CSV table of C-alpha atoms in Angstrom, one decimal:
chain,number,residue,atom,x,y,z
O,1114,MET,CA,7.0,-26.6,-5.9
O,1115,SER,CA,7.2,-24.3,-2.8
O,1116,VAL,CA,6.3,-20.6,-2.6
O,1117,PHE,CA,10.0,-19.9,-2.2
O,1118,SER,CA,10.6,-21.4,-5.7
O,1119,VAL,CA,8.1,-18.9,-7.1
O,1120,GLU,CA,10.0,-16.1,-5.5
O,1121,ILE,CA,13.3,-17.3,-6.9
O,1122,PHE,CA,11.6,-17.5,-10.3
O,1123,LEU,CA,10.6,-13.8,-10.0
O,1124,VAL,CA,14.1,-12.8,-9.0
O,1125,VAL,CA,15.6,-14.5,-12.1
O,1126,PHE,CA,12.8,-13.2,-14.3
O,1127,GLY,CA,13.2,-9.6,-13.1
O,1128,LEU,CA,17.0,-9.6,-13.6
O,1129,ALA,CA,16.6,-11.4,-17.0
O,1130,LEU,CA,14.2,-8.7,-18.1
O,1131,LEU,CA,16.6,-5.9,-17.1
O,1132,CYS,CA,19.4,-7.6,-19.1
O,1133,LEU,CA,17.0,-8.2,-22.1
O,1134,GLU,CA,16.1,-4.6,-22.2
O,1135,ALA,CA,19.8,-3.6,-22.2
O,1136,LEU,CA,21.1,-6.2,-24.6
O,1137,VAL,CA,18.3,-6.0,-27.1
O,1138,PRO,CA,17.5,-2.3,-27.7
O,1139,THR,CA,15.3,-3.1,-30.7
O,1140,LEU,CA,12.8,-4.8,-28.4
O,1141,THR,CA,9.5,-2.9,-28.6
O,1142,ARG,CA,7.9,-1.5,-25.5
O,1143,ARG,CA,4.7,-3.5,-26.2
O,1144,THR,CA,6.7,-6.7,-26.3
O,1145,LEU,CA,8.5,-5.9,-23.1
O,1146,ALA,CA,5.2,-5.1,-21.4
O,1147,GLY,CA,3.7,-8.3,-22.6
O,1148,ILE,CA,6.6,-10.4,-21.3
O,1149,SER,CA,6.6,-8.7,-17.9
O,1150,ILE,CA,2.9,-9.0,-17.4
O,1151,GLY,CA,2.9,-12.6,-18.7
O,1152,GLY,CA,5.7,-13.5,-16.3
O,1153,VAL,CA,4.1,-12.0,-13.2
O,1154,ALA,CA,0.8,-13.6,-14.2
O,1155,LEU,CA,2.5,-17.0,-14.5
O,1156,ALA,CA,4.1,-16.4,-11.1
O,1157,PHE,CA,0.7,-15.7,-9.6
O,1158,VAL,CA,-0.7,-18.9,-11.0
O,1159,LEU,CA,2.3,-20.9,-9.7
O,1160,PHE,CA,1.9,-19.2,-6.4
O,1161,LEU,CA,-1.7,-20.3,-6.1
O,1162,PHE,CA,-0.8,-23.9,-6.8
O,1163,ALA,CA,2.2,-23.7,-4.5
O,1164,SER,CA,0.3,-22.2,-1.6
O,1165,LYS,CA,-2.5,-24.8,-1.9
O,1166,SER,CA,-0.1,-27.7,-2.2
O,1167,GLY,CA,1.2,-27.2,1.3
O,1168,ALA,CA,4.8,-27.8,0.3
O,1169,ASP,CA,7.2,-26.7,3.0
O,1170,LEU,CA,9.8,-24.0,2.5
O,1171,PRO,CA,13.3,-25.3,1.8
O,1172,ALA,CA,15.2,-26.2,5.0
O,1173,PHE,CA,17.8,-23.5,4.5
O,1174,VAL,CA,15.3,-20.7,4.6
O,1175,GLN,CA,13.0,-22.0,7.3
O,1176,PRO,CA,15.0,-20.2,10.1
O,1177,TYR,CA,14.3,-16.9,8.4
O,1178,HIS,CA,10.9,-17.3,6.7
O,1179,GLN,CA,7.5,-18.6,7.7
O,1180,LEU,CA,4.4,-19.4,5.7
O,1181,ASP,CA,1.4,-18.7,7.8
O,1182,THR,CA,-1.9,-17.4,6.6
O,1183,LEU,CA,-0.8,-13.8,6.9
O,1184,ALA,CA,2.3,-14.4,4.8
O,1185,VAL,CA,0.3,-16.2,2.1
O,1186,PHE,CA,-2.2,-13.4,1.9
O,1187,TYR,CA,0.4,-10.6,1.6
O,1188,LYS,CA,2.5,-12.5,-0.9
O,1189,GLY,CA,-0.6,-12.9,-3.1
O,1190,PHE,CA,-1.4,-9.3,-2.5
O,1191,ALA,CA,2.1,-8.3,-3.7
O,1192,LEU,CA,1.7,-10.2,-6.9
O,1193,VAL,CA,-1.8,-8.7,-7.6
O,1194,ILE,CA,-0.7,-5.1,-7.0
O,1195,THR,CA,2.4,-5.7,-9.2
O,1196,LEU,CA,0.3,-7.0,-12.0
O,1197,LEU,CA,-2.0,-3.9,-11.7
O,1198,VAL,CA,1.0,-1.5,-11.6
O,1199,LEU,CA,2.4,-3.1,-14.8
O,1200,TRP,CA,-1.0,-2.6,-16.4
O,1201,LEU,CA,-1.1,1.0,-15.3
O,1202,THR,CA,2.3,1.5,-16.8
O,1203,VAL,CA,1.0,0.5,-20.1
O,1204,GLU,CA,-2.0,2.8,-19.7
O,1205,SER,CA,0.4,5.7,-18.8
O,1206,SER,CA,2.6,5.2,-21.8
O,1207,ALA,CA,1.8,8.5,-23.5
O,1208,TYR,CA,2.6,10.5,-20.3
O,1209,LEU,CA,5.7,8.5,-19.5
O,1210,THR,CA,7.1,8.9,-23.1
O,1211,LYS,CA,6.9,12.6,-22.7
O,1212,PHE,CA,8.8,12.8,-19.4
O,1213,THR,CA,11.5,10.2,-19.8
O,1214,PRO,CA,14.8,10.6,-21.7
O,1215,GLY,CA,14.4,9.3,-25.2
O,1216,GLY,CA,10.9,8.2,-24.3
O,1217,ASN,CA,12.4,5.0,-22.8
O,1218,PHE,CA,10.9,3.7,-19.7
O,1219,SER,CA,11.6,0.0,-20.1
O,1220,GLU,CA,12.9,-0.4,-16.5
O,1221,LEU,CA,9.4,0.4,-15.3
O,1222,PHE,CA,8.5,-3.2,-16.4
O,1223,SER,CA,11.4,-4.9,-14.6
O,1224,LEU,CA,12.0,-3.0,-11.3
O,1225,PRO,CA,8.5,-3.5,-10.0
O,1226,ILE,CA,9.1,-7.2,-10.2
O,1227,LEU,CA,12.1,-6.9,-7.9
O,1228,VAL,CA,10.0,-4.7,-5.5
O,1229,CYS,CA,7.4,-7.5,-5.6
O,1230,VAL,CA,10.0,-10.0,-4.4
O,1231,GLY,CA,11.1,-7.8,-1.6
O,1232,MET,CA,7.5,-7.3,-0.5
O,1233,MET,CA,6.9,-11.1,-0.6
O,1234,TRP,CA,10.0,-11.7,1.6
O,1235,MET,CA,8.9,-9.1,4.1
O,1236,ALA,CA,5.5,-10.9,4.4
O,1237,SER,CA,7.2,-14.1,5.6
O,1238,ALA,CA,10.1,-12.7,7.6
O,1239,LYS,CA,10.7,-14.2,11.0
O,1240,ASP,CA,13.3,-11.8,12.2
O,1241,LEU,CA,14.4,-8.2,11.9
O,1242,ILE,CA,17.4,-8.8,9.8
O,1243,THR,CA,15.3,-10.5,7.1
O,1244,VAL,CA,12.9,-7.6,7.3
O,1245,PHE,CA,15.7,-5.1,6.9
O,1246,VAL,CA,17.3,-6.8,3.9
O,1247,SER,CA,13.9,-7.2,2.2
O,1248,LEU,CA,12.9,-3.6,3.0
O,1249,GLU,CA,16.1,-2.2,1.5
O,1250,LEU,CA,15.4,-4.2,-1.7
O,1251,VAL,CA,12.0,-2.5,-1.9
O,1252,THR,CA,13.2,1.0,-0.8
O,1253,VAL,CA,16.3,1.2,-3.2
O,1254,SER,CA,14.1,0.2,-6.1
O,1255,PHE,CA,11.6,2.9,-5.2
O,1256,TYR,CA,14.4,5.5,-5.1
O,1257,VAL,CA,14.8,4.8,-8.8
O,1258,LEU,CA,11.2,4.5,-9.6
O,1259,VAL,CA,10.0,7.7,-7.9
O,1260,ALA,CA,12.5,9.9,-10.0
O,1261,PHE,CA,12.1,7.9,-13.2
O,1262,ALA,CA,10.3,10.7,-15.1
O,1263,ARG,CA,13.5,12.7,-15.2
O,1264,LYS,CA,12.2,15.4,-17.5
O,1265,SER,CA,9.8,16.5,-14.9
O,1266,ASN,CA,11.0,18.9,-12.2
O,1267,LEU,CA,8.3,17.5,-9.8
O,1268,ALA,CA,9.7,14.0,-10.3
O,1269,LEU,CA,13.3,15.1,-9.5
O,1270,GLU,CA,12.1,17.0,-6.4
O,1271,ALA,CA,10.1,13.9,-5.3
O,1272,GLY,CA,13.1,11.7,-5.9
O,1273,VAL,CA,15.5,13.8,-3.8
O,1274,LYS,CA,13.0,14.2,-1.0
O,1275,TYR,CA,12.2,10.4,-0.9
O,1276,LEU,CA,16.0,9.6,-1.0
O,1277,ILE,CA,16.9,11.9,1.9
O,1278,LEU,CA,14.0,11.1,4.1
O,1279,GLY,CA,14.1,7.4,3.2
O,1280,ALA,CA,17.8,7.2,4.2
O,1281,LEU,CA,17.0,9.0,7.5
O,1282,SER,CA,14.2,6.6,8.3
O,1283,THR,CA,16.4,3.7,7.5
O,1284,GLY,CA,19.0,5.0,10.0
O,1285,VAL,CA,16.2,5.4,12.7
O,1286,LEU,CA,15.0,1.8,11.9
O,1287,VAL,CA,18.5,0.3,12.3
O,1288,TYR,CA,19.0,2.3,15.5
O,1289,GLY,CA,15.8,0.9,16.8
O,1290,ILE,CA,16.7,-2.7,15.8
O,1291,ALA,CA,20.0,-2.2,17.7
O,1292,TRP,CA,18.2,-1.0,20.9
O,1293,VAL,CA,15.7,-3.9,20.7
O,1294,TYR,CA,18.5,-6.4,20.3
O,1295,GLY,CA,20.3,-4.8,23.2
O,1296,ALA,CA,17.2,-5.0,25.4
O,1297,THR,CA,16.0,-8.5,24.5
O,1298,GLY,CA,19.1,-10.3,23.1
O,1299,ALA,CA,16.9,-11.5,20.2
O,1300,LEU,CA,16.3,-10.5,16.6
O,1301,SER,CA,13.5,-13.0,15.8
O,1302,PHE,CA,9.9,-11.8,16.5
O,1303,GLU,CA,9.3,-14.9,18.7
O,1304,GLY,CA,12.5,-14.3,20.7
O,1305,ILE,CA,11.7,-10.6,21.2
O,1306,GLY,CA,8.2,-11.5,22.4
O,1307,THR,CA,9.5,-14.1,24.8
O,1308,ALA,CA,12.2,-11.8,26.2
O,1309,LEU,CA,9.8,-8.9,26.8
O,1310,ALA,CA,7.8,-11.1,29.1
O,1311,LEU,CA,10.8,-11.7,31.4
O,1312,PRO,CA,11.0,-9.6,34.5
O,1313,GLU,CA,14.7,-8.9,34.1
O,1314,THR,CA,14.3,-7.3,30.7
O,1315,SER,CA,15.0,-3.5,30.9
O,1316,ARG,CA,11.6,-1.8,30.3
O,1317,THR,CA,13.3,1.5,29.6
O,1318,ALA,CA,15.6,0.1,26.9
O,1319,ALA,CA,12.8,-1.9,25.4
O,1320,LEU,CA,10.6,1.2,25.2
O,1321,LEU,CA,13.4,3.2,23.6
O,1322,GLY,CA,14.0,0.5,21.0
O,1323,ALA,CA,10.3,0.1,20.3
O,1324,ALA,CA,10.0,3.9,19.8
O,1325,PHE,CA,12.8,4.1,17.3
O,1326,LEU,CA,11.7,0.9,15.5
O,1327,LEU,CA,8.1,2.0,15.2
O,1328,SER,CA,9.2,5.5,14.1
O,1329,GLY,CA,11.3,3.9,11.2
O,1330,LEU,CA,8.3,1.8,10.2
O,1331,GLY,CA,6.0,4.8,10.6
O,1332,PHE,CA,7.8,6.6,7.8
O,1333,LYS,CA,7.3,3.6,5.5
O,1334,VAL,CA,3.6,3.5,6.0
O,1335,ALA,CA,3.2,7.3,6.1
O,1336,ALA,CA,2.1,7.6,9.7
O,1337,ALA,CA,2.1,10.9,11.6
O,1338,PRO,CA,4.4,12.7,12.3
O,1339,PHE,CA,6.4,11.0,9.6
O,1340,GLN,CA,3.9,11.7,6.8
O,1341,MET,CA,5.3,15.0,5.4
O,1342,TRP,CA,7.0,13.4,2.4
O,1343,VAL,CA,3.8,11.8,1.0
O,1344,PRO,CA,2.1,14.7,-0.9
O,1345,ASP,CA,5.2,15.9,-2.8
O,1346,VAL,CA,6.4,12.4,-3.6
O,1347,TYR,CA,3.0,11.1,-4.7
O,1348,GLN,CA,2.5,14.2,-6.9
O,1349,GLY,CA,6.0,14.0,-8.5
O,1350,ALA,CA,6.2,10.2,-9.1
O,1351,PRO,CA,4.7,8.6,-12.2
O,1352,ILE,CA,1.2,7.4,-11.7
O,1353,PRO,CA,2.0,3.7,-11.6
O,1354,VAL,CA,4.8,4.3,-9.1
O,1355,THR,CA,2.4,6.4,-6.9
O,1356,VAL,CA,-0.1,3.5,-6.9
O,1357,PHE,CA,2.7,1.1,-6.0
O,1358,LEU,CA,3.7,3.4,-3.1
O,1359,SER,CA,0.2,3.9,-1.9
O,1360,VAL,CA,-0.9,0.3,-1.9
O,1361,GLY,CA,2.1,-2.1,-2.3
O,1362,SER,CA,4.6,-0.3,-0.1
O,1363,LYS,CA,1.9,0.4,2.5
O,1364,ALA,CA,0.9,-3.2,2.7
O,1365,ALA,CA,4.5,-4.3,3.0
O,1366,GLY,CA,5.0,-1.8,5.8
O,1367,PHE,CA,1.9,-3.0,7.7
O,1368,VAL,CA,2.7,-6.7,7.5
O,1369,VAL,CA,6.0,-5.9,9.2
O,1370,LEU,CA,4.3,-3.6,11.7
O,1371,THR,CA,1.8,-6.4,12.4
O,1372,ARG,CA,4.5,-8.9,13.3
O,1373,THR,CA,6.5,-6.3,15.2
O,1374,VAL,CA,3.5,-5.2,17.3
O,1375,GLU,CA,2.6,-8.9,17.9
O,1376,SER,CA,6.0,-9.4,19.5
O,1377,PHE,CA,5.9,-6.2,21.4
O,1378,MET,CA,2.4,-7.0,22.8
O,1379,ALA,CA,2.9,-10.7,23.4
O,1380,THR,CA,1.4,-12.0,26.6
O,1381,GLY,CA,3.2,-10.6,29.6
O,1382,SER,CA,5.1,-8.0,27.7
O,1383,VAL,CA,6.5,-5.2,29.8
O,1384,ILE,CA,5.8,-2.6,27.1
O,1385,ALA,CA,2.4,-3.9,25.7
O,1386,ALA,CA,0.3,-1.1,27.2
O,1387,GLU,CA,2.6,1.7,25.9
O,1388,VAL,CA,2.8,0.2,22.4
O,1389,GLN,CA,-1.0,-0.1,22.2
O,1390,GLY,CA,-1.5,3.4,23.4
O,1391,LEU,CA,1.1,4.7,20.9
O,1392,LEU,CA,-0.7,2.9,18.0
O,1393,ILE,CA,-4.1,4.4,19.0
O,1394,VAL,CA,-2.9,7.9,19.6
O,1395,GLY,CA,-0.7,7.8,16.5
O,1396,GLY,CA,-3.6,6.4,14.4
O,1397,ALA,CA,-5.9,9.2,15.5
O,1398,LEU,CA,-3.3,11.9,14.8
O,1399,THR,CA,-2.6,10.4,11.4
O,1400,ILE,CA,-6.3,10.5,10.4
O,1401,LEU,CA,-6.6,14.2,11.4
O,1402,LEU,CA,-3.3,15.2,9.6
O,1403,GLY,CA,-4.4,13.3,6.5
O,1404,SER,CA,-8.1,14.3,6.4
O,1405,LEU,CA,-8.0,18.0,7.3
O,1406,PRO,CA,-5.4,19.2,4.8
O,1407,ALA,CA,-7.1,17.2,2.1
O,1408,MET,CA,-10.0,19.6,2.2
O,1409,PHE,CA,-7.9,22.3,0.6
O,1410,GLN,CA,-6.2,20.3,-2.2
O,1411,THR,CA,-6.9,21.2,-5.8
O,1412,SER,CA,-4.7,18.4,-7.3
O,1413,ILE,CA,-6.4,15.0,-7.4
O,1414,LYS,CA,-3.0,13.4,-6.8
O,1415,ARG,CA,-2.3,15.4,-3.7
O,1416,LEU,CA,-5.8,14.7,-2.5
O,1417,LEU,CA,-5.3,11.0,-2.9
O,1418,ALA,CA,-1.9,11.4,-1.1
O,1419,TYR,CA,-3.6,12.9,1.9
O,1420,SER,CA,-6.3,10.3,1.6
O,1421,SER,CA,-3.5,7.7,1.8
O,1422,ILE,CA,-2.2,9.2,5.0
O,1423,SER,CA,-5.7,9.2,6.5
O,1424,HIS,CA,-6.2,5.5,5.6
O,1425,ALA,CA,-2.8,4.7,7.2
O,1426,GLY,CA,-4.4,6.2,10.4
O,1427,TYR,CA,-7.3,3.8,10.2
O,1428,LEU,CA,-4.9,0.9,9.7
O,1429,LEU,CA,-2.9,1.9,12.8
O,1430,LEU,CA,-6.1,2.0,14.8
O,1431,ALA,CA,-7.1,-1.4,13.5
O,1432,LEU,CA,-3.7,-2.7,14.6
O,1433,GLY,CA,-4.0,-1.2,18.0
O,1434,ALA,CA,-7.6,-2.0,18.8
O,1435,GLY,CA,-8.4,-5.1,16.7
O,1436,SER,CA,-11.9,-6.4,16.6
O,1437,ALA,CA,-13.2,-9.7,18.0
O,1438,ARG,CA,-16.7,-9.3,16.5
O,1439,PHE,CA,-15.8,-10.5,13.0
O,1440,ASP,CA,-13.6,-13.5,13.8
O,1441,LEU,CA,-10.6,-11.5,12.8
O,1442,SER,CA,-7.4,-10.7,14.8
O,1443,SER,CA,-5.8,-7.3,14.6
O,1444,GLY,CA,-3.6,-8.5,11.8
O,1445,GLY,CA,-6.7,-9.9,10.0
O,1446,VAL,CA,-8.6,-6.5,10.3
O,1447,VAL,CA,-5.5,-4.8,8.8
O,1448,ALA,CA,-5.3,-7.3,6.0
O,1449,PHE,CA,-9.0,-6.9,5.3
O,1450,TYR,CA,-8.8,-3.1,5.2
O,1451,LEU,CA,-5.9,-3.3,2.8
O,1452,ALA,CA,-7.8,-5.7,0.6
O,1453,THR,CA,-10.6,-3.1,0.4
O,1454,TYR,CA,-8.1,-0.3,-0.2
O,1455,LEU,CA,-6.5,-1.9,-3.2
O,1456,PRO,CA,-9.3,-1.8,-5.8
O,1457,MET,CA,-10.6,1.6,-5.0
O,1458,THR,CA,-7.1,3.2,-5.0
O,1459,VAL,CA,-6.1,1.5,-8.3
O,1460,LEU,CA,-9.4,2.5,-9.9
O,1461,SER,CA,-9.0,6.1,-9.0
O,1462,PHE,CA,-5.5,6.3,-10.4
O,1463,LEU,CA,-6.5,4.4,-13.5
O,1464,VAL,CA,-9.1,7.1,-14.4
O,1465,LEU,CA,-6.5,9.7,-13.7
O,1466,ALA,CA,-4.0,7.9,-16.0
O,1467,ILE,CA,-6.6,7.7,-18.8
O,1468,LEU,CA,-7.4,11.4,-18.4
O,1469,ARG,CA,-3.7,12.3,-18.7
O,1470,ALA,CA,-3.3,10.0,-21.7
O,1471,ASN,CA,-6.1,12.1,-23.4
O,1472,GLY,CA,-4.3,15.4,-22.7
O,1473,GLY,CA,-5.9,16.2,-19.3
O,1474,GLY,CA,-4.1,17.4,-16.2
O,1475,GLU,CA,-4.1,16.4,-12.5
O,1476,ASP,CA,-6.2,19.2,-11.2
O,1477,ILE,CA,-9.7,18.5,-9.9
O,1478,GLN,CA,-11.1,20.9,-12.4
O,1479,ASP,CA,-9.7,18.7,-15.2
O,1480,PHE,CA,-12.4,16.2,-14.2
O,1481,ARG,CA,-15.1,18.7,-14.9
O,1482,GLY,CA,-17.7,17.3,-17.2
O,1483,LEU,CA,-16.1,13.8,-17.2
O,1484,ALA,CA,-19.6,12.2,-17.0
O,1485,ARG,CA,-20.4,13.6,-20.5
O,1486,ARG,CA,-17.1,12.7,-21.9
O,1487,SER,CA,-17.0,9.1,-20.6
O,1488,PRO,CA,-20.0,8.0,-18.5
O,1489,VAL,CA,-18.4,4.7,-17.7
O,1490,LEU,CA,-15.2,6.2,-16.3
O,1491,ALA,CA,-17.2,8.8,-14.4
O,1492,LEU,CA,-19.2,6.1,-12.8
O,1493,ALA,CA,-16.1,4.1,-11.9
O,1494,MET,CA,-14.4,7.2,-10.4
O,1495,THR,CA,-17.5,8.0,-8.5
O,1496,LEU,CA,-17.6,4.4,-7.0
O,1497,SER,CA,-13.9,4.5,-6.1
O,1498,LEU,CA,-14.1,7.9,-4.4
O,1499,ALA,CA,-17.4,6.9,-2.6
O,1500,SER,CA,-15.7,3.8,-1.4
O,1501,LEU,CA,-12.6,5.7,-0.2
O,1502,ALA,CA,-15.1,8.0,1.7
O,1503,GLY,CA,-16.7,4.9,3.3
O,1504,LEU,CA,-20.1,5.0,1.7
O,1505,PRO,CA,-22.3,2.0,2.7
O,1506,LEU,CA,-22.5,-1.0,0.2
O,1507,THR,CA,-18.9,-0.3,-0.8
O,1508,ALA,CA,-15.7,-2.0,0.3
O,1509,GLY,CA,-14.4,1.1,2.0
O,1510,PHE,CA,-17.4,1.1,4.3
O,1511,MET,CA,-16.7,-2.4,5.6
O,1512,GLY,CA,-13.1,-1.6,6.3
O,1513,LYS,CA,-14.0,1.5,8.4
O,1514,LEU,CA,-16.8,-0.4,10.1
O,1515,PHE,CA,-14.4,-3.0,11.4
O,1516,VAL,CA,-12.1,-0.3,12.8
O,1517,PHE,CA,-15.0,1.6,14.5
O,1518,PHE,CA,-16.2,-1.6,16.2
O,1519,GLY,CA,-12.7,-2.3,17.4
O,1520,LEU,CA,-12.4,1.1,19.0
O,1521,VAL,CA,-15.8,0.7,20.7
O,1522,ASP,CA,-14.7,-2.6,22.1
O,1523,GLN,CA,-11.5,-1.0,23.5
O,1524,ALA,CA,-13.5,2.0,24.8
O,1525,ALA,CA,-11.1,4.3,22.9
O,1526,TRP,CA,-13.6,7.1,22.6
O,1527,GLY,CA,-11.1,9.9,21.8
O,1528,ALA,CA,-9.7,7.9,18.9
O,1529,LEU,CA,-13.2,7.0,17.8
O,1530,ALA,CA,-14.1,10.7,17.7
O,1531,CYS,CA,-11.1,11.4,15.5
O,1532,ALA,CA,-12.0,8.5,13.2
O,1533,VAL,CA,-15.6,9.8,12.8
O,1534,ILE,CA,-14.3,13.3,12.1
O,1535,GLY,CA,-11.9,12.0,9.5
O,1536,ALA,CA,-14.7,10.0,7.8
O,1537,ALA,CA,-17.0,13.0,7.8
O,1538,VAL,CA,-14.4,15.3,6.4
O,1539,GLY,CA,-13.6,12.6,3.8
O,1540,PHE,CA,-17.2,12.8,2.6
O,1541,TYR,CA,-16.6,16.5,1.9
O,1542,TYR,CA,-13.5,16.3,-0.2
O,1543,TYR,CA,-14.3,13.1,-2.0
O,1544,PHE,CA,-17.8,14.2,-3.0
O,1545,ARG,CA,-16.5,17.6,-4.0
O,1546,ALA,CA,-14.5,15.8,-6.7
O,1547,ILE,CA,-17.5,13.7,-7.6
O,1548,LEU,CA,-19.7,16.8,-8.1
O,1549,VAL,CA,-17.1,18.3,-10.4
O,1550,MET,CA,-17.3,15.3,-12.7
O,1551,TYR,CA,-21.1,15.8,-13.2
O,1552,ALA,CA,-20.9,19.5,-13.8
O,1553,THR,CA,-22.6,20.6,-17.0
O,1554,ASP,CA,-20.4,23.7,-17.6
O,1555,ALA,CA,-17.4,21.9,-18.9
O,1556,GLN,CA,-15.3,23.6,-21.6
O,1557,THR,CA,-15.1,20.5,-23.7
O,1558,ALA,CA,-17.5,17.6,-24.2
O,1559,GLU,CA,-15.1,15.7,-26.5
O,1560,PRO,CA,-15.4,11.9,-25.7
O,1561,LEU,CA,-12.4,10.3,-24.1
O,1562,LYS,CA,-10.6,7.6,-26.1
O,1563,VAL,CA,-10.7,4.6,-23.9
O,1564,ALA,CA,-9.7,1.1,-25.1
O,1565,THR,CA,-12.3,-1.7,-24.6
O,1566,GLY,CA,-9.8,-3.7,-22.4
O,1567,THR,CA,-9.2,-0.7,-20.2
O,1568,LYS,CA,-13.0,-0.2,-19.7
O,1569,ALA,CA,-13.3,-3.9,-18.9
O,1570,GLY,CA,-10.6,-3.6,-16.3
O,1571,ALA,CA,-12.2,-0.6,-14.7
O,1572,ILE,CA,-15.5,-2.4,-14.5
O,1573,VAL,CA,-13.9,-5.4,-12.9
O,1574,LEU,CA,-12.3,-3.2,-10.2
O,1575,ALA,CA,-15.7,-1.5,-9.7
O,1576,VAL,CA,-17.5,-4.8,-9.3
O,1577,VAL,CA,-14.9,-6.0,-6.7
O,1578,ILE,CA,-15.6,-2.8,-4.7
O,1579,VAL,CA,-19.3,-3.5,-4.7
O,1580,VAL,CA,-19.0,-7.2,-4.0
O,1581,ILE,CA,-16.7,-6.8,-1.0
O,1582,GLY,CA,-19.1,-4.0,0.3
O,1583,VAL,CA,-22.1,-6.2,0.0
O,1584,TYR,CA,-20.8,-9.7,0.8
O,1585,PRO,CA,-17.5,-9.5,2.7
O,1586,LYS,CA,-17.8,-13.0,4.2
O,1587,PRO,CA,-15.5,-14.8,1.8
O,1588,LEU,CA,-12.7,-12.3,2.5
O,1589,GLN,CA,-13.3,-12.6,6.2
O,1590,GLN,CA,-13.1,-16.4,6.0
O,1591,LEU,CA,-9.9,-16.2,4.0
O,1592,LEU,CA,-8.3,-14.1,6.7
O,1593,ALA,CA,-9.9,-15.7,9.8
O,1594,PRO,CA,-7.0,-18.2,10.5
O,1595,VAL,CA,-4.5,-15.3,10.7
O,1596,PRO,CA,-2.5,-16.3,13.9
O,1597,VAL,CA,-1.9,-12.8,15.1
O,1598,THR,CA,-3.4,-11.7,18.4
O,1599,VAL,CA,-3.0,-8.4,20.1
O,1600,VAL,CA,-3.6,-8.6,23.8
O,1601,ALA,CA,-6.1,-6.2,25.2
O,1602,HIS,CA,-5.1,-4.1,28.2
């Protein structure tokens, strides 16, 4: 069995789940959730066996897909985050029932599976056409998911904003692809890299194409100055969808960015220096535009949205600077950072979902006294926020450390200063939320109702954060063979 067979299984499974929900209205939500989670878990097990077996992709997809270390990592990443999103959907049932027509949100168990397939195909795409088709599968599904809580005005507003800006970014992306094809005569990443090293290639046309293409992708990963949609969309979307956007969509965008930048900065490329400079300047700007507004947020969702923007900046810096000290390429550092970002973000939103299920809100003040109401959840939230801030001995610290060393190696002192400022500011707004949880003047001390399985899941995520922070070597070894190299200039 090849990895592609697993992806086909997921396509059939996702469509069958949609049909099942429509044709069998008596199917309970719990049953549908069990089927969807069981199906994705089975796909993950099959994927592990398929990726270890070394089976080649079918001949008819080999011109369009590749199965290198980077692709295998991001495909597994897509399956893991999809499983977690489906779990969060179950945990958010009370909130979703209130804001969906008829209390029906069955599609939230099938559409994420189709998004997962799109992300998996993006991870292995060899050319821009495959990227575009996969990206649209992901984006169109997100148009539906973001506005799914149709009884909420915030959700409708978020859906409209995401639709309009998403369509605009798609147009910019396609325009960039056209310019790149016109300048290089190629659509494959390998062909683009080869063409850009030729002296007869028009540098002006290539730069224009790269600018439009990177701008289109910048919207997808919430990079400045295309980050303005993030706070409103994150706030309005249902919690599981927000997590999917923050982690899954970002990872899919960055794997495409990694492959695109690799081709733009291939050895001898006529635009390598400009692209590297754009990544470093853009990364520094993104950190500042994410971190500074976060200080003034009172909604935990908006705070995490600005946090997501800030982390996109660190990822851009990782892509532009890389780091040779840890046996990782630029793509490897980006993948490592995303692997650390996943558990701490999911854990933060899980605690928020539990609070909402118990009648709480999304304001930071709604977390007041959480340590008395549920010490376990307060500790888990503390750990996740501390990791997002980059506290030593947590996963977030290791991710930021790799980025800082890369900037030092590149002597990018201005970007390093911005990264340090962003990290320092992050400590302020993350620990402000932590202090609120341990306040003793809360209006209620009623214990939160948390299922044992939910607590166990939160503890597992917390343990992952600590393990990566203390002993990151296995993750480094997993990503070490990533064949992506950014040439230093």
